[in-house]
């Protein structure tokens, strides 16, 4: 097993393009809990030695971060009661909206038409319509049951299935947003936290924070004992997981090891795992 060693593991780190066309600037957004802000650092040409940090003043307990597929907006959860979802203009790094969601929101993910927020204390997922933010209408268009203590959240590109990691329930739950019917991956005795869906929508990658493994889940088999295809050894207390932009690489932050494990997305196997 090979690892990329970081002095400090940033568990909630996403690298995106916040502008389209020529001259687009890559930004990394990371939550800065307790620091009254979200920091955006340019990582142009991966030259981190001259990156500038630009704080966006929002809240004290910012955690989850998601970028819409077009790179136009960043969505940040405030782990509070009542819970808040902050909306940031990614081109200007300015706060442009706040949405009230459930209690203690943590995970967040965005598709072209919806933003999904996992509310840990409410045991729900808030469905937000970005087009309604800033209007007189309530942007929260649905509230979905999500099992006990939903932590991370992922969604199929068309919003047809929502997936959450139930961090204290040792479960991964799939939610049909129309019927609100849920299916679950049988308990594996772990602590699922980070969750990401493969670009083809066929596999989920879920970190087992209570152990040293990354679960690979066949979404078509959720609800059966055969749902977990593989348990890949990574570092100690793997906290979060992301895919690169083309979906070919998976990266796992190991909070206790202070490392990042890297591997190929296809079939849940890789030269670095």
Coordinates of N, CA and C in Angstrom, one line a residue, residues 65-155:
X65 N -18.9 20.6 2.1 CA -18.8 21.5 0.9 C -19.1 20.7 -0.3
X66 N -19.9 21.4 -1.2 CA -20.2 20.8 -2.5 C -20.2 21.9 -3.5
X67 N -19.8 21.5 -4.8 CA -19.8 22.5 -5.9 C -20.8 22.0 -6.9
X68 N -21.6 22.9 -7.5 CA -22.5 22.4 -8.5 C -21.7 22.0 -9.8
X69 N -22.3 21.1 -10.6 CA -21.5 20.6 -11.8 C -21.0 21.6 -12.7
X70 N -21.5 22.8 -12.8 CA -21.0 23.9 -13.6 C -19.9 24.7 -13.0
X71 N -19.7 24.4 -11.7 CA -18.7 25.2 -11.0 C -19.0 26.6 -10.7
X72 N -20.3 26.9 -10.7 CA -20.8 28.3 -10.5 C -21.0 28.6 -9.0
X73 N -21.4 27.6 -8.2 CA -21.8 27.9 -6.8 C -21.2 26.8 -5.9
X74 N -20.8 27.3 -4.8 CA -20.4 26.4 -3.7 C -21.4 26.4 -2.6
X75 N -21.7 25.2 -2.1 CA -22.7 25.0 -1.0 C -22.0 24.5 0.2
X76 N -22.2 25.2 1.4 CA -21.5 24.8 2.6 C -22.5 24.7 3.7
X77 N -22.4 23.6 4.5 CA -23.3 23.3 5.6 C -22.7 23.9 6.9
X78 N -23.7 24.4 7.7 CA -23.3 24.9 9.0 C -23.9 23.9 10.0
X79 N -23.1 23.2 10.7 CA -23.5 22.1 11.7 C -24.1 22.7 12.9
X80 N -25.3 23.2 12.8 CA -25.9 24.0 13.9 C -27.4 23.7 14.0
X81 N -28.0 24.3 15.0 CA -29.5 24.2 15.2 C -30.0 25.6 15.3
X82 N -30.9 26.1 14.4 CA -31.3 25.5 13.2 C -30.2 25.4 12.2
X83 N -30.2 24.3 11.4 CA -29.2 24.2 10.4 C -29.3 25.1 9.2
X84 N -28.1 25.4 8.7 CA -28.1 26.4 7.6 C -27.2 25.8 6.4
X85 N -27.6 26.2 5.2 CA -26.8 25.9 4.0 C -26.5 27.3 3.4
X86 N -25.1 27.5 3.3 CA -24.7 28.8 2.7 C -24.4 28.6 1.2
X87 N -24.7 29.6 0.5 CA -24.5 29.5 -1.0 C -23.5 30.6 -1.3
X88 N -22.5 30.2 -2.0 CA -21.4 31.1 -2.4 C -21.2 31.2 -3.9
X89 N -21.1 32.4 -4.4 CA -20.8 32.6 -5.8 C -19.3 32.3 -6.0
X90 N -19.1 31.2 -6.7 CA -17.7 30.7 -6.8 C -16.8 31.5 -7.7
X91 N -17.3 32.3 -8.5 CA -16.5 33.2 -9.4 C -16.0 34.4 -8.6
X92 N -16.9 34.9 -7.6 CA -16.5 36.1 -6.8 C -16.1 35.7 -5.4
X93 N -16.3 34.5 -5.0 CA -16.1 34.1 -3.6 C -16.9 34.9 -2.6
X94 N -18.2 35.1 -2.9 CA -19.0 35.9 -2.1 C -20.3 35.1 -1.7
X95 N -20.7 35.3 -0.4 CA -21.9 34.7 0.1 C -23.1 35.4 -0.6
X96 N -24.0 34.6 -1.2 CA -25.1 35.1 -1.9 C -26.4 34.6 -1.4
X97 N -26.4 33.7 -0.4 CA -27.7 33.2 0.1 C -27.5 32.2 1.3
X98 N -28.5 32.1 2.1 CA -28.6 31.2 3.2 C -29.9 30.5 3.2
X99 N -29.9 29.2 3.3 CA -31.1 28.4 3.3 C -31.2 27.6 4.7
X100 N -32.4 27.7 5.3 CA -32.6 27.0 6.5 C -33.0 25.5 6.2
X101 N -32.2 24.6 6.8 CA -32.5 23.2 6.5 C -32.8 22.5 7.8
X102 N -32.4 21.2 8.0 CA -32.7 20.4 9.2 C -31.6 20.7 10.2
X103 N -31.7 20.0 11.4 CA -30.8 20.2 12.5 C -29.5 19.5 12.3
X104 N -28.4 20.3 12.5 CA -27.0 19.8 12.4 C -26.8 19.2 11.0
X105 N -26.9 20.0 9.9 CA -26.6 19.4 8.6 C -25.1 19.2 8.4
X106 N -24.7 18.1 7.8 CA -23.3 17.9 7.6 C -23.0 17.6 6.1
X107 N -23.3 16.5 5.6 CA -23.0 16.2 4.2 C -23.8 17.0 3.2
X108 N -23.3 17.3 2.1 CA -24.0 18.0 1.0 C -23.5 17.6 -0.3
X109 N -24.4 17.5 -1.3 CA -24.0 17.2 -2.7 C -24.9 18.0 -3.6
X110 N -24.4 18.2 -4.8 CA -25.2 19.0 -5.8 C -25.3 18.4 -7.1
X111 N -26.4 18.4 -7.7 CA -26.6 18.0 -9.1 C -26.9 19.3 -9.9
X112 N -27.3 19.2 -11.2 CA -27.6 20.3 -12.0 C -28.9 21.1 -11.5
X113 N -29.8 20.3 -10.9 CA -31.1 20.9 -10.5 C -31.4 20.9 -9.0
X114 N -30.6 20.2 -8.2 CA -31.0 20.0 -6.8 C -29.7 20.0 -6.0
X115 N -29.9 20.4 -4.7 CA -28.8 20.3 -3.7 C -29.4 19.4 -2.6
X116 N -28.6 18.4 -2.1 CA -29.1 17.5 -1.1 C -28.2 17.7 0.1
X117 N -28.9 17.8 1.3 CA -28.2 18.1 2.6 C -28.6 17.0 3.6
X118 N -27.6 16.3 4.2 CA -27.9 15.3 5.2 C -27.9 16.0 6.6
X119 N -29.1 15.9 7.2 CA -29.3 16.5 8.5 C -29.1 15.5 9.6
X120 N -28.0 15.5 10.3 CA -27.7 14.4 11.3 C -28.7 14.3 12.4
X121 N -29.1 15.4 13.0 CA -30.0 15.3 14.2 C -31.4 15.1 13.8
X122 N -31.8 15.6 12.6 CA -33.2 15.4 12.1 C -33.4 14.1 11.5
X123 N -32.4 13.3 11.2 CA -32.5 12.0 10.5 C -33.2 12.2 9.1
X124 N -32.9 13.3 8.4 CA -33.5 13.6 7.1 C -32.5 14.1 6.1
X125 N -32.9 14.1 4.9 CA -32.2 14.8 3.8 C -33.1 15.9 3.3
X126 N -32.6 17.2 3.3 CA -33.3 18.3 2.7 C -33.0 18.4 1.2
X127 N -34.0 18.5 0.4 CA -33.8 18.7 -1.0 C -34.1 20.2 -1.4
X128 N -33.0 20.8 -1.9 CA -33.1 22.3 -2.2 C -33.1 22.5 -3.7
X129 N -34.0 23.4 -4.1 CA -34.0 23.8 -5.5 C -33.2 25.1 -5.6
X130 N -32.0 25.1 -6.2 CA -31.2 26.3 -6.3 C -31.9 27.5 -7.0
X131 N -32.8 27.2 -7.9 CA -33.5 28.2 -8.7 C -34.3 29.1 -7.8
X132 N -34.7 28.5 -6.6 CA -35.6 29.3 -5.7 C -34.8 30.1 -4.6
X133 N -33.5 29.9 -4.6 CA -32.8 30.6 -3.6 C -32.8 32.1 -3.9
X134 N -33.1 32.9 -3.0 CA -33.2 34.3 -3.2 C -34.5 34.8 -3.6
X135 N -35.5 33.9 -3.8 CA -36.9 34.3 -4.1 C -37.8 34.2 -2.9
X136 N -39.0 34.5 -3.0 CA -40.0 34.5 -1.9 C -40.4 33.0 -1.6
X137 N -40.1 32.1 -2.5 CA -40.5 30.7 -2.3 C -39.5 30.0 -1.4
X138 N -39.9 29.0 -0.7 CA -39.0 28.2 0.2 C -38.2 27.3 -0.7
X139 N -36.9 27.4 -0.7 CA -36.0 26.6 -1.6 C -36.0 25.1 -1.2
X140 N -36.4 24.8 0.0 CA -36.5 23.4 0.4 C -37.8 22.8 -0.1
X141 N -37.7 22.0 -1.2 CA -38.8 21.5 -1.9 C -39.3 20.1 -1.4
X142 N -38.4 19.4 -0.6 CA -38.8 18.1 -0.1 C -37.9 17.8 1.1
X143 N -38.4 17.0 2.0 CA -37.6 16.5 3.1 C -37.8 15.0 3.1
X144 N -36.7 14.2 3.0 CA -36.7 12.8 2.9 C -36.2 12.1 4.1
X145 N -36.9 11.0 4.5 CA -36.4 10.2 5.6 C -35.1 9.5 5.3
X146 N -34.1 9.5 6.2 CA -32.8 9.1 5.8 C -32.2 8.1 6.8
X147 N -33.0 7.5 7.7 CA -32.4 6.6 8.7 C -31.7 7.4 9.8
X148 N -31.1 6.7 10.8 CA -30.5 7.4 12.0 C -29.2 8.0 11.6
X149 N -29.1 9.2 12.0 CA -27.8 10.0 11.9 C -27.2 10.0 10.5
X150 N -27.8 10.5 9.5 CA -27.2 10.5 8.2 C -26.1 11.5 8.2
X151 N -24.9 11.1 7.6 CA -23.7 11.9 7.7 C -23.3 12.4 6.3
X152 N -22.8 11.5 5.5 CA -22.5 11.9 4.1 C -23.6 11.6 3.2
X153 N -23.6 12.3 2.1 CA -24.7 12.1 1.1 C -24.2 12.2 -0.3
X154 N -24.8 11.3 -1.2 CA -24.4 11.3 -2.6 C -25.7 11.2 -3.4
X155 N -25.7 11.6 -4.6 CA -26.9 11.5 -5.5 C -26.6 11.1 -6.9

